[in-house]
Structure formats: C-alpha cells, structure tokens
C-alpha atoms as a PDB file:
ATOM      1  CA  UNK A   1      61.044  47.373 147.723  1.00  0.00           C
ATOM      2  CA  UNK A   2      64.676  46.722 147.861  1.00  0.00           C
ATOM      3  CA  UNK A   3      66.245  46.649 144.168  1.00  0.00           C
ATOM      4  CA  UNK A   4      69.023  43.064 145.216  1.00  0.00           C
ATOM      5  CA  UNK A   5      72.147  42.939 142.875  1.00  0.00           C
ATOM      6  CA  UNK A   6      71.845  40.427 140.389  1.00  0.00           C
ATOM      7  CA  UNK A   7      74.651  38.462 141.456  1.00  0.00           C
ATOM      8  CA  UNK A   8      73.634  38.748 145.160  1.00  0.00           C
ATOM      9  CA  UNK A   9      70.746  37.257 143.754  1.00  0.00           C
ATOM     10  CA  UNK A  10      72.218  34.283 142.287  1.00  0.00           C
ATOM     11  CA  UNK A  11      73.990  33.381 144.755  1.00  0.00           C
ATOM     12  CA  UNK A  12      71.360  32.907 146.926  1.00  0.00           C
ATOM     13  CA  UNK A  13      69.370  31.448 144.479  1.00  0.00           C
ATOM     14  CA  UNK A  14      71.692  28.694 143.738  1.00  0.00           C
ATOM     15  CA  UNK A  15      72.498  28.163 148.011  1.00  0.00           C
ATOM     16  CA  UNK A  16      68.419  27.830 148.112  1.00  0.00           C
ATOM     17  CA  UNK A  17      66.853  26.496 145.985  1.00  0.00           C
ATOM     18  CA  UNK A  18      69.476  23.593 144.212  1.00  0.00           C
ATOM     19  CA  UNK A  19      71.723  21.198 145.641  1.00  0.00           C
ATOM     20  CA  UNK A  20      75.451  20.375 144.312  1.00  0.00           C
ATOM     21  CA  UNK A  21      75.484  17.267 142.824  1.00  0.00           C
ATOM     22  CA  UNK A  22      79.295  17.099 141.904  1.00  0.00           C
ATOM     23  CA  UNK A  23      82.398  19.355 141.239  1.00  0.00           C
ATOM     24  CA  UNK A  24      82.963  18.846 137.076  1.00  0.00           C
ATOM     25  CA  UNK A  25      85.735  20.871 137.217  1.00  0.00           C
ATOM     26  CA  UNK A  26      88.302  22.679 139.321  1.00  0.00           C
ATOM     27  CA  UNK A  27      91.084  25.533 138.752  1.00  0.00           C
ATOM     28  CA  UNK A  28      92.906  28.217 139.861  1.00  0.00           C
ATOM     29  CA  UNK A  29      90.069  30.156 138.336  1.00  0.00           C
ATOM     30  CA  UNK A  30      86.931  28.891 140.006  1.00  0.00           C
ATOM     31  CA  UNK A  31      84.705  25.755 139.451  1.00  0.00           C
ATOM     32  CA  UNK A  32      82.390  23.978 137.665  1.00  0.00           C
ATOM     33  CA  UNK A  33      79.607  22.368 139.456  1.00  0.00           C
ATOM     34  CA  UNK A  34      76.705  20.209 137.996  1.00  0.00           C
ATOM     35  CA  UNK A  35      73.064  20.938 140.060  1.00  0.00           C
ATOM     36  CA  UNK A  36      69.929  19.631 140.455  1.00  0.00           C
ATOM     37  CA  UNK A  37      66.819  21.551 141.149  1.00  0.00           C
ATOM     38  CA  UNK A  38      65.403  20.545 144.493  1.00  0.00           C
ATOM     39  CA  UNK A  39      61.361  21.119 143.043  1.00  0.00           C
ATOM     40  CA  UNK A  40      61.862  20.048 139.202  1.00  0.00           C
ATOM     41  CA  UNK A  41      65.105  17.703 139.525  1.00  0.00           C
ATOM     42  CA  UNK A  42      66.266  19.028 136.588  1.00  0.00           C
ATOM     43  CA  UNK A  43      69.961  19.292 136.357  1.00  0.00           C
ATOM     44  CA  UNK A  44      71.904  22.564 135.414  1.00  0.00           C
ATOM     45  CA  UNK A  45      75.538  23.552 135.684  1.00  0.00           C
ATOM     46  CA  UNK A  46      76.982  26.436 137.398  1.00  0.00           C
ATOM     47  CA  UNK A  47      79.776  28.256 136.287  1.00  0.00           C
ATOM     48  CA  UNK A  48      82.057  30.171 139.098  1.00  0.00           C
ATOM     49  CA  UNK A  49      85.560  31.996 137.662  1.00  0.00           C
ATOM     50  CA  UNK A  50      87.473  35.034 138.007  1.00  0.00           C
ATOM     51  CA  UNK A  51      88.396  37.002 134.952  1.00  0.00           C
ATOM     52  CA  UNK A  52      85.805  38.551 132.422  1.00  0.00           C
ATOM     53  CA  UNK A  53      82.332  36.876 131.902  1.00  0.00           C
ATOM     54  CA  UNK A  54      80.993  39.216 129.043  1.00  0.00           C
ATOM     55  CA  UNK A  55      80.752  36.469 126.275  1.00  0.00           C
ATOM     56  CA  UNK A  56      78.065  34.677 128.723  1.00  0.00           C
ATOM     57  CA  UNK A  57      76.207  38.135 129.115  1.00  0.00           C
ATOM     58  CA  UNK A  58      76.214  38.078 125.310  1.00  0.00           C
ATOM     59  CA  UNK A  59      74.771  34.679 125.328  1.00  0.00           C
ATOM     60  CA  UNK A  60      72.213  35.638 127.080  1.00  0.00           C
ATOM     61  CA  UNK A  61      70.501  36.348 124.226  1.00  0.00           C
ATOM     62  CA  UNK A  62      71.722  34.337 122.030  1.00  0.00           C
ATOM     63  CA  UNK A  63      69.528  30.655 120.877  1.00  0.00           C
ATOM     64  CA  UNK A  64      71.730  27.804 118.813  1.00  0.00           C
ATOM     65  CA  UNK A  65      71.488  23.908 118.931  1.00  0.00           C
ATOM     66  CA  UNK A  66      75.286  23.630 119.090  1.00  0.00           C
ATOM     67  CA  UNK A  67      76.070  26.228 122.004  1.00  0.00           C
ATOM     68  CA  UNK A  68      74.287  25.447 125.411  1.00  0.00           C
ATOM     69  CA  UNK A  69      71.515  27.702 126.582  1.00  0.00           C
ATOM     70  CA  UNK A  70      72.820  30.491 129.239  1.00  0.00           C
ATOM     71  CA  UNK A  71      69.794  30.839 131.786  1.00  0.00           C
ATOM     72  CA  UNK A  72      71.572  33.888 133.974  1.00  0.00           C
ATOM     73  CA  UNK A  73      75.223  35.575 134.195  1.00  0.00           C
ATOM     74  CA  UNK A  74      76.432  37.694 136.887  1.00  0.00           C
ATOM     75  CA  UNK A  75      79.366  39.154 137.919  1.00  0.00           C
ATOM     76  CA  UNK A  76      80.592  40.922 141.297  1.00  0.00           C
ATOM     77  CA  UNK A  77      83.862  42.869 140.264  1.00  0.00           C
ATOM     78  CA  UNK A  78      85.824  40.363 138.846  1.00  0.00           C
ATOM     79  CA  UNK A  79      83.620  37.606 140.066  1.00  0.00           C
ATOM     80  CA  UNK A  80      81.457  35.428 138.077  1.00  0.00           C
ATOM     81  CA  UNK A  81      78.261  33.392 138.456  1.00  0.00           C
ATOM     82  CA  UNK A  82      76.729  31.428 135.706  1.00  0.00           C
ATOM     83  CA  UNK A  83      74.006  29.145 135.383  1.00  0.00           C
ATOM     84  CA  UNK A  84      73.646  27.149 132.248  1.00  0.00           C
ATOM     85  CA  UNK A  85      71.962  24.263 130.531  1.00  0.00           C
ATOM     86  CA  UNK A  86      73.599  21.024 131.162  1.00  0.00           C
ATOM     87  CA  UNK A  87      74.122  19.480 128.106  1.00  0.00           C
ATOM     88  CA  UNK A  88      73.634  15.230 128.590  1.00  0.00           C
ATOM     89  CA  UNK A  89      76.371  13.509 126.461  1.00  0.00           C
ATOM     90  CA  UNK A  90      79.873  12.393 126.494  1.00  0.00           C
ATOM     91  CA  UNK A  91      83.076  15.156 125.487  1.00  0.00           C
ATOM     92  CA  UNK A  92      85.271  14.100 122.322  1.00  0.00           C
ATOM     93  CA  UNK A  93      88.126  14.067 124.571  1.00  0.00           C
ATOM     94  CA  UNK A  94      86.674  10.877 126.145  1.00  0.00           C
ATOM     95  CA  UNK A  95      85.131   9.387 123.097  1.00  0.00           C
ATOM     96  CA  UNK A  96      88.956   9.802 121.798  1.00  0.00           C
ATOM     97  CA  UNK A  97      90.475   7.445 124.443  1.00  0.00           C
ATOM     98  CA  UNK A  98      88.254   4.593 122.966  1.00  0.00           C
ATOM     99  CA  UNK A  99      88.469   5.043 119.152  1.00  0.00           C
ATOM    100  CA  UNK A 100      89.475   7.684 116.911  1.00  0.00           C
ATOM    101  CA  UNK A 101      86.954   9.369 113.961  1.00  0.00           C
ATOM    102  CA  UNK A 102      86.173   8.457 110.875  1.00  0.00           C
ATOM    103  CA  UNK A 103      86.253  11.532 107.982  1.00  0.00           C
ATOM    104  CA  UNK A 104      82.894  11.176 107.573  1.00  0.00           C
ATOM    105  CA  UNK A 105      82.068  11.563 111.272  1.00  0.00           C
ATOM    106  CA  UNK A 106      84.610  13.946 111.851  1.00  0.00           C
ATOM    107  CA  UNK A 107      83.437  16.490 108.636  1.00  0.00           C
ATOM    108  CA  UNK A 108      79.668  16.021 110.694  1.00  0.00           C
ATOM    109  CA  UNK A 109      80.652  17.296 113.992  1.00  0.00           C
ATOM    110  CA  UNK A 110      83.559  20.177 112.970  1.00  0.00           C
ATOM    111  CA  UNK A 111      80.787  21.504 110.533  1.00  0.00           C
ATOM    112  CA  UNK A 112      78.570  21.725 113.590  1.00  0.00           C
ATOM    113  CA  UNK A 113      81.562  23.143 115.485  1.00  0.00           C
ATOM    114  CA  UNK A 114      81.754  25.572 112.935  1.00  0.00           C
ATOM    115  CA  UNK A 115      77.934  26.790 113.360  1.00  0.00           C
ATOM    116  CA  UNK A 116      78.497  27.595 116.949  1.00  0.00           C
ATOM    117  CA  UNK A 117      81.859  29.622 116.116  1.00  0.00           C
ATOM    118  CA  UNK A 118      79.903  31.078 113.425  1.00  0.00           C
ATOM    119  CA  UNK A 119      77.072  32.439 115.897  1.00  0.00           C
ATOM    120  CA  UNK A 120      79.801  33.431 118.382  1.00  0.00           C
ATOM    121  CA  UNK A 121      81.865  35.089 115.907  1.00  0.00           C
ATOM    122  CA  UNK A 122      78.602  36.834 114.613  1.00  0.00           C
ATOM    123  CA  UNK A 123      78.984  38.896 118.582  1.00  0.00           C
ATOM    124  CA  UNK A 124      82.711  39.422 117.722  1.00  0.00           C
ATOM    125  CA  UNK A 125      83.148  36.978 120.221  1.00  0.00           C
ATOM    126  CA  UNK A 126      86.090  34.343 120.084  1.00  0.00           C
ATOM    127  CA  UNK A 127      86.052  31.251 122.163  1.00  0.00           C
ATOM    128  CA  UNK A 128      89.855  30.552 122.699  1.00  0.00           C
ATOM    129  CA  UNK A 129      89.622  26.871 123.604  1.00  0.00           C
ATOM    130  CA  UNK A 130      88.378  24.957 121.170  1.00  0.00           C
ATOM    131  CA  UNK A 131      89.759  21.223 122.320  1.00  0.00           C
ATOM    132  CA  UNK A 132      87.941  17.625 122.190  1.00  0.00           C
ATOM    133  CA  UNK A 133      87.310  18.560 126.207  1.00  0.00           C
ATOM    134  CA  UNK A 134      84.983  21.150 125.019  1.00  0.00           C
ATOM    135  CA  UNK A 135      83.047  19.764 122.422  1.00  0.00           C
ATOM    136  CA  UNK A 136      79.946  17.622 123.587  1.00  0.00           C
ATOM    137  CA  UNK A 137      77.886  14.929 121.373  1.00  0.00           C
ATOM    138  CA  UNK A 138      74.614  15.165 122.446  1.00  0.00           C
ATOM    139  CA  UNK A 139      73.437  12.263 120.608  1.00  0.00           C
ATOM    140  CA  UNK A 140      74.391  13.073 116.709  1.00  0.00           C
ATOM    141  CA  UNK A 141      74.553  16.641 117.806  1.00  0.00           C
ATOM    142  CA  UNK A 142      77.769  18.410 118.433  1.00  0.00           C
ATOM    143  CA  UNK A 143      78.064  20.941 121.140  1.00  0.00           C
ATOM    144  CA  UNK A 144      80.386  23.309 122.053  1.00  0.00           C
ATOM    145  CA  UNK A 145      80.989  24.380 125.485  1.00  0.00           C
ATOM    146  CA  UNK A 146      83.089  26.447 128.321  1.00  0.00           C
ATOM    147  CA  UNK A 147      83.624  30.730 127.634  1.00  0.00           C
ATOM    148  CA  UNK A 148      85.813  31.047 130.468  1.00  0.00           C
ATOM    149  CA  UNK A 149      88.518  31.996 128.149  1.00  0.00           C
ATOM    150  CA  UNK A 150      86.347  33.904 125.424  1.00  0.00           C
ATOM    151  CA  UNK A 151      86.870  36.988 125.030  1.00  0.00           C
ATOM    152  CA  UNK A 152      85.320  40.019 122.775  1.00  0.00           C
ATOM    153  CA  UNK A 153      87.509  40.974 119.904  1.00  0.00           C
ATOM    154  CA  UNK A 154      88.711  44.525 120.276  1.00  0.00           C
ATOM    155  CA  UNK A 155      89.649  46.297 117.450  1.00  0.00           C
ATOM    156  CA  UNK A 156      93.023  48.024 117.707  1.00  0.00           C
ATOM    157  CA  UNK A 157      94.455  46.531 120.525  1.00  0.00           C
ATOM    158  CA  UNK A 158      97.471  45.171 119.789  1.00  0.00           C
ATOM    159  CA  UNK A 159      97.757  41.586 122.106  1.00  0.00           C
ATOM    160  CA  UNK A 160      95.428  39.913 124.502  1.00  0.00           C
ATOM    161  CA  UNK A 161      95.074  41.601 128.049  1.00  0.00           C
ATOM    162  CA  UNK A 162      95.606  37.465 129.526  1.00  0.00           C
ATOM    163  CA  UNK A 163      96.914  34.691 127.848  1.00  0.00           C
ATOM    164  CA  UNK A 164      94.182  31.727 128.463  1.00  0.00           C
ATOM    165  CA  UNK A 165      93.855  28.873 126.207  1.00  0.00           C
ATOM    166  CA  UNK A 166      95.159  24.943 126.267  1.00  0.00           C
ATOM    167  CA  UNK A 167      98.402  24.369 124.767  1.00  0.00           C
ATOM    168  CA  UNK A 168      98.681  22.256 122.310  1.00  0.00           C
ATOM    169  CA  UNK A 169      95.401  24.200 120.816  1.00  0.00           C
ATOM    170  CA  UNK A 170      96.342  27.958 120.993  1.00  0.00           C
ATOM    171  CA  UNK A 171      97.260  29.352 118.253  1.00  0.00           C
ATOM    172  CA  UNK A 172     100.649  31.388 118.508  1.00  0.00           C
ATOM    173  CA  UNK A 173      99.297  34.491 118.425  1.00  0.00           C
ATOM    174  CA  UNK A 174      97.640  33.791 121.860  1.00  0.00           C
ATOM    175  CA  UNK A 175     100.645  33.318 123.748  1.00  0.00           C
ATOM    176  CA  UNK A 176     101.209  37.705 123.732  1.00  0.00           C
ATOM    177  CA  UNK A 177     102.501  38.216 119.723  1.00  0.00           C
ATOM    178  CA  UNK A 178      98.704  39.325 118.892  1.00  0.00           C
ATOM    179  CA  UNK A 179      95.462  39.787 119.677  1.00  0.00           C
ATOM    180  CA  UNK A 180      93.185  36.565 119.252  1.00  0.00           C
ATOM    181  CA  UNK A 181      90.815  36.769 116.683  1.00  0.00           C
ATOM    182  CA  UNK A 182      88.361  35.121 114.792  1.00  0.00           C
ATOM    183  CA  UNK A 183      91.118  33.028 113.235  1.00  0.00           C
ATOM    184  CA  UNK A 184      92.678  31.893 116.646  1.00  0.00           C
ATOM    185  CA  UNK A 185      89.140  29.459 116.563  1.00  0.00           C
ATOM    186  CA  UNK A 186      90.204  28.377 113.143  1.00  0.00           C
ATOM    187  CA  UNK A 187      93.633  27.402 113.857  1.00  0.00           C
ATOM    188  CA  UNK A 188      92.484  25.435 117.309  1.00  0.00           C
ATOM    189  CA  UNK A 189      89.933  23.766 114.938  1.00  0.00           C
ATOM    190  CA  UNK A 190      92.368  22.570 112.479  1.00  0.00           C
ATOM    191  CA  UNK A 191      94.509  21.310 115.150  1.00  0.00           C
ATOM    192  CA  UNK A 192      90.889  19.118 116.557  1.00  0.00           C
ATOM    193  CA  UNK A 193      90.116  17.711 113.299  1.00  0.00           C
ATOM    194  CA  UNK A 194      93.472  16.477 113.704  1.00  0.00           C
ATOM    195  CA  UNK A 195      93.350  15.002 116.669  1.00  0.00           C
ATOM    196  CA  UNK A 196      90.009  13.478 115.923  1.00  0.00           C
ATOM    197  CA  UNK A 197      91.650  11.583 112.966  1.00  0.00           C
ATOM    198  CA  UNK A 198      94.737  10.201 114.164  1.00  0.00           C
ATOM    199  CA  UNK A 199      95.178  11.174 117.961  1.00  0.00           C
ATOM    200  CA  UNK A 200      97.855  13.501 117.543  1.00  0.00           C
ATOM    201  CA  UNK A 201      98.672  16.418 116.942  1.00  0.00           C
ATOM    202  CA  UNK A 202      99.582  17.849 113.247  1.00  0.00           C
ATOM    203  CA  UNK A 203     103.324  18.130 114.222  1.00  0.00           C
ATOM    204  CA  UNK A 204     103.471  14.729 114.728  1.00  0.00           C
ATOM    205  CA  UNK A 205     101.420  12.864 112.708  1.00  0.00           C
ATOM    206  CA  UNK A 206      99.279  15.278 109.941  1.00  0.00           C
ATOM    207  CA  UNK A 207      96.396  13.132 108.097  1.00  0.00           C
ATOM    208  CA  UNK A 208      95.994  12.915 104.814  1.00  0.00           C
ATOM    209  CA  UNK A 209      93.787  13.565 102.234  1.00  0.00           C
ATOM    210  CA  UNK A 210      91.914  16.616 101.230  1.00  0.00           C
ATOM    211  CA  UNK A 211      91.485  16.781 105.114  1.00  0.00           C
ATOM    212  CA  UNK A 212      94.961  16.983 105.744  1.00  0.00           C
ATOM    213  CA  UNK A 213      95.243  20.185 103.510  1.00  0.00           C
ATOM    214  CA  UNK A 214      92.401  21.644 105.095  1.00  0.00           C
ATOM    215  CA  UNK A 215      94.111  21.106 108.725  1.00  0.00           C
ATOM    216  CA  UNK A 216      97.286  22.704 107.145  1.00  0.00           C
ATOM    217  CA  UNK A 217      95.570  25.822 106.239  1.00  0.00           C
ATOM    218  CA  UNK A 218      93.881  26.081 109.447  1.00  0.00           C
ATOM    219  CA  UNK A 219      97.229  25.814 111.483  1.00  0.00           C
ATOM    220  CA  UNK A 220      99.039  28.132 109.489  1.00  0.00           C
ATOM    221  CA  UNK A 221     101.459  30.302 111.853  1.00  0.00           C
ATOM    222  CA  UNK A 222     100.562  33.616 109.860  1.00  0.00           C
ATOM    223  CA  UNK A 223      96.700  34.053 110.661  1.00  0.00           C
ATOM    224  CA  UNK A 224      96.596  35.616 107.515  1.00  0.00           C
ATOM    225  CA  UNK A 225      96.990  32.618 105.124  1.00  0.00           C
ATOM    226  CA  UNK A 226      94.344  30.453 107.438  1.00  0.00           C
ATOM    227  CA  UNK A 227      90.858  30.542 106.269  1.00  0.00           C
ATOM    228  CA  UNK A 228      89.292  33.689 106.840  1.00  0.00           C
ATOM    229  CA  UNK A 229      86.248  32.907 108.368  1.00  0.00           C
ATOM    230  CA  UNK A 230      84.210  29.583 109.592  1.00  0.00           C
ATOM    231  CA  UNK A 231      82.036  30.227 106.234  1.00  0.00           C
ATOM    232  CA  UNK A 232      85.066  29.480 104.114  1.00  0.00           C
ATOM    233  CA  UNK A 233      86.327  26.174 106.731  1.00  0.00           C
ATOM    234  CA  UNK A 234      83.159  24.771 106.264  1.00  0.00           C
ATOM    235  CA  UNK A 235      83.091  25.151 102.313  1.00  0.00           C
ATOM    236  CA  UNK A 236      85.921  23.649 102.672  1.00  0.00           C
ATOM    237  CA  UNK A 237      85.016  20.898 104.623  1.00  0.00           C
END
C-alpha cells in the first residue's frame, strides 16, 4: 500500500471532507480559515503559513485548557498545514473596543495567560505575540492562540533567524539585538496587562498600583531585570 505524505494527506483531507466557512485571517504569510465538517458540522480552523511550524508539531502532544487543542500539523518544505480546535469566544482585542478591565478581571485572565506560557515555555517554546488579538475568553476561560511566530529557543544562537512579532508588543530584543526568549513573553505580557487597564500602552499612560509596578518589571529593556519566569509573574500577580 502506498505510504501518502502527511501533508499530501491533509490537504486532501481538508479539500474533501470540510467546507470553508470564512477567511479569519489573511497575510503575506498564508491564511487562516474557519471549517466546518461536512458529516459532524463541527467547526475547526485551519492554519496555512510559510516559515517554521515546529511549535504546532510540539503541540501535538501537548493537553491545556488555556492553549487550543492541535488535531494535525504538517509541513511541505517551508509549507505549513494545521488543523486546530476552534475555540468559540470573543478576542480581548475586541472586548477592548467596548470597555476596558477591571484589576480583578485582568489579574484572572493574565494568570491564565501565564499557564499557557508556562506549558509552552515547559517545550522551550516561546510564543512571540502575545497581544489582546491573541488571547480568547471562552466564557471565564482565557485562551491563548496563533504560533505562527513561535519559535523554539535555541541555546547559543545569538539573534532570531526572522524578526516576527506585533509592534507595539515585541520586546526589543526581537527586532535583531537578541535572541527571543522566555522573557520576550513576559515583556509582551506586561505591555497586555497594560493595555487591558487603560487602553494604552505603558509609554503613554502606565497604571497604577501594585499592577503598575508589576507592568514595569515586565517591560524592562534589559531582559535581565524582568521577571525570570511566568512562575515568578504570576506570584506576582
């Protein structure tokens, strides 16, 4: 019996046997699509960009409330196919255009943003692009969503082979001083908990309190006086 590539596979899997509900998202890079399975109806979302796709082969294995389940990952040279969970629920980038967060609603869903950098950091794994787009509230849970930018942290190599992430978000070490690390996450979460208290970011208007401290420390320009790991962000939070 012919042995078909994986990605082959997929392909024709996702031609076959779903139809394309909408386009989510669109770039340079490749798509997003949101399906629907033409014998269960249930909906899925298919990922197709160019660049490296080995967090999602990672996540293959990989089971945590605030990261969406990865059902199959395939990639064709530089090519990638991946089919995902879809996760029902509305981004914190559009919850943000109605209201901003309360402290107590914002500590709740950055703790749970925390978890699922803690379980991707566990794979040496660092997302890159941490933004309200990203982050999903699936009723009173917070999940956190797109790896086309992650990337697997590579001891002893000195900067990032591309510079991906959302500006405003990546920290400077992402824009070719250094390689991104566990601490890049940290600083683009400092810079969310921000923007989830006062709509703006820290430059221009930094909030106060205890949480305001907590943001400084995260957006430090020396990686090395931000916290050192999620563990310690969420003590502090």
């Amino acid at each position: 019996m012919e042995v078909v590539p994986i990605f082959a596979w997929l392909e024709n899997a996702v031609q076959t046997e779903f139809d394309t509900l909408r386009i989510l998202k669109e770039s340079s890079r490749g798509t997003v699509r949101l399906l629907r399975h033409k014998a269960t109806g249930q909906r899925f979302v298919l990922r197709r960009f160019t660049g490296n796709g080995e967090v999602y082969q990672k996540l293959l294995s990989c089971s945590c409330a605030n990261l969406p389940t990865i059902l199959e990952a395939a990639a064709r040279g530089e090519e990638n196919l991946v089919l995902e969970e879809y996760i029902a629920g509305d981004t914190l980038g559009f919850l943000l255009q109605e209201a901003l967060f309360s402290p107590g609603e914002t500590r709740k869903i950055v703790l749970q943003v925390c978890r699922a950098l803690w379980t991707l950091h566990s794979m040496s794994a660092v997302h890159r692009d941490v933004k309200p787009e990203n982050v999903i509230l699936r009723g009173s849970e917070a999940v956190l969503i797109d790896f086309d930018a992650a990337r697997i942290h590579k001891p002893g190599t000195e900067t990032d082979t591309q510079i991906l992430g959302t500006t405003g978000f990546a920290a400077p070490e992402q824009y070719g001083l250094s390689q991104s690390d566990i601490r890049t996450d940290i600083y683009a979460v400092g810079i969310l908990i921000n923007v989830m208290l006062t709509g703006e970011h820290p430059s221009k208007n930094l909030a106060g309190g205890h949480l305001g401290h907590v943001i400084g420390r995260c957006t430090h320009v020396n990686p090395q006086k931000r916290y050192k790991n999620v563990l310690r962000l969420m003590g502090a939070l």
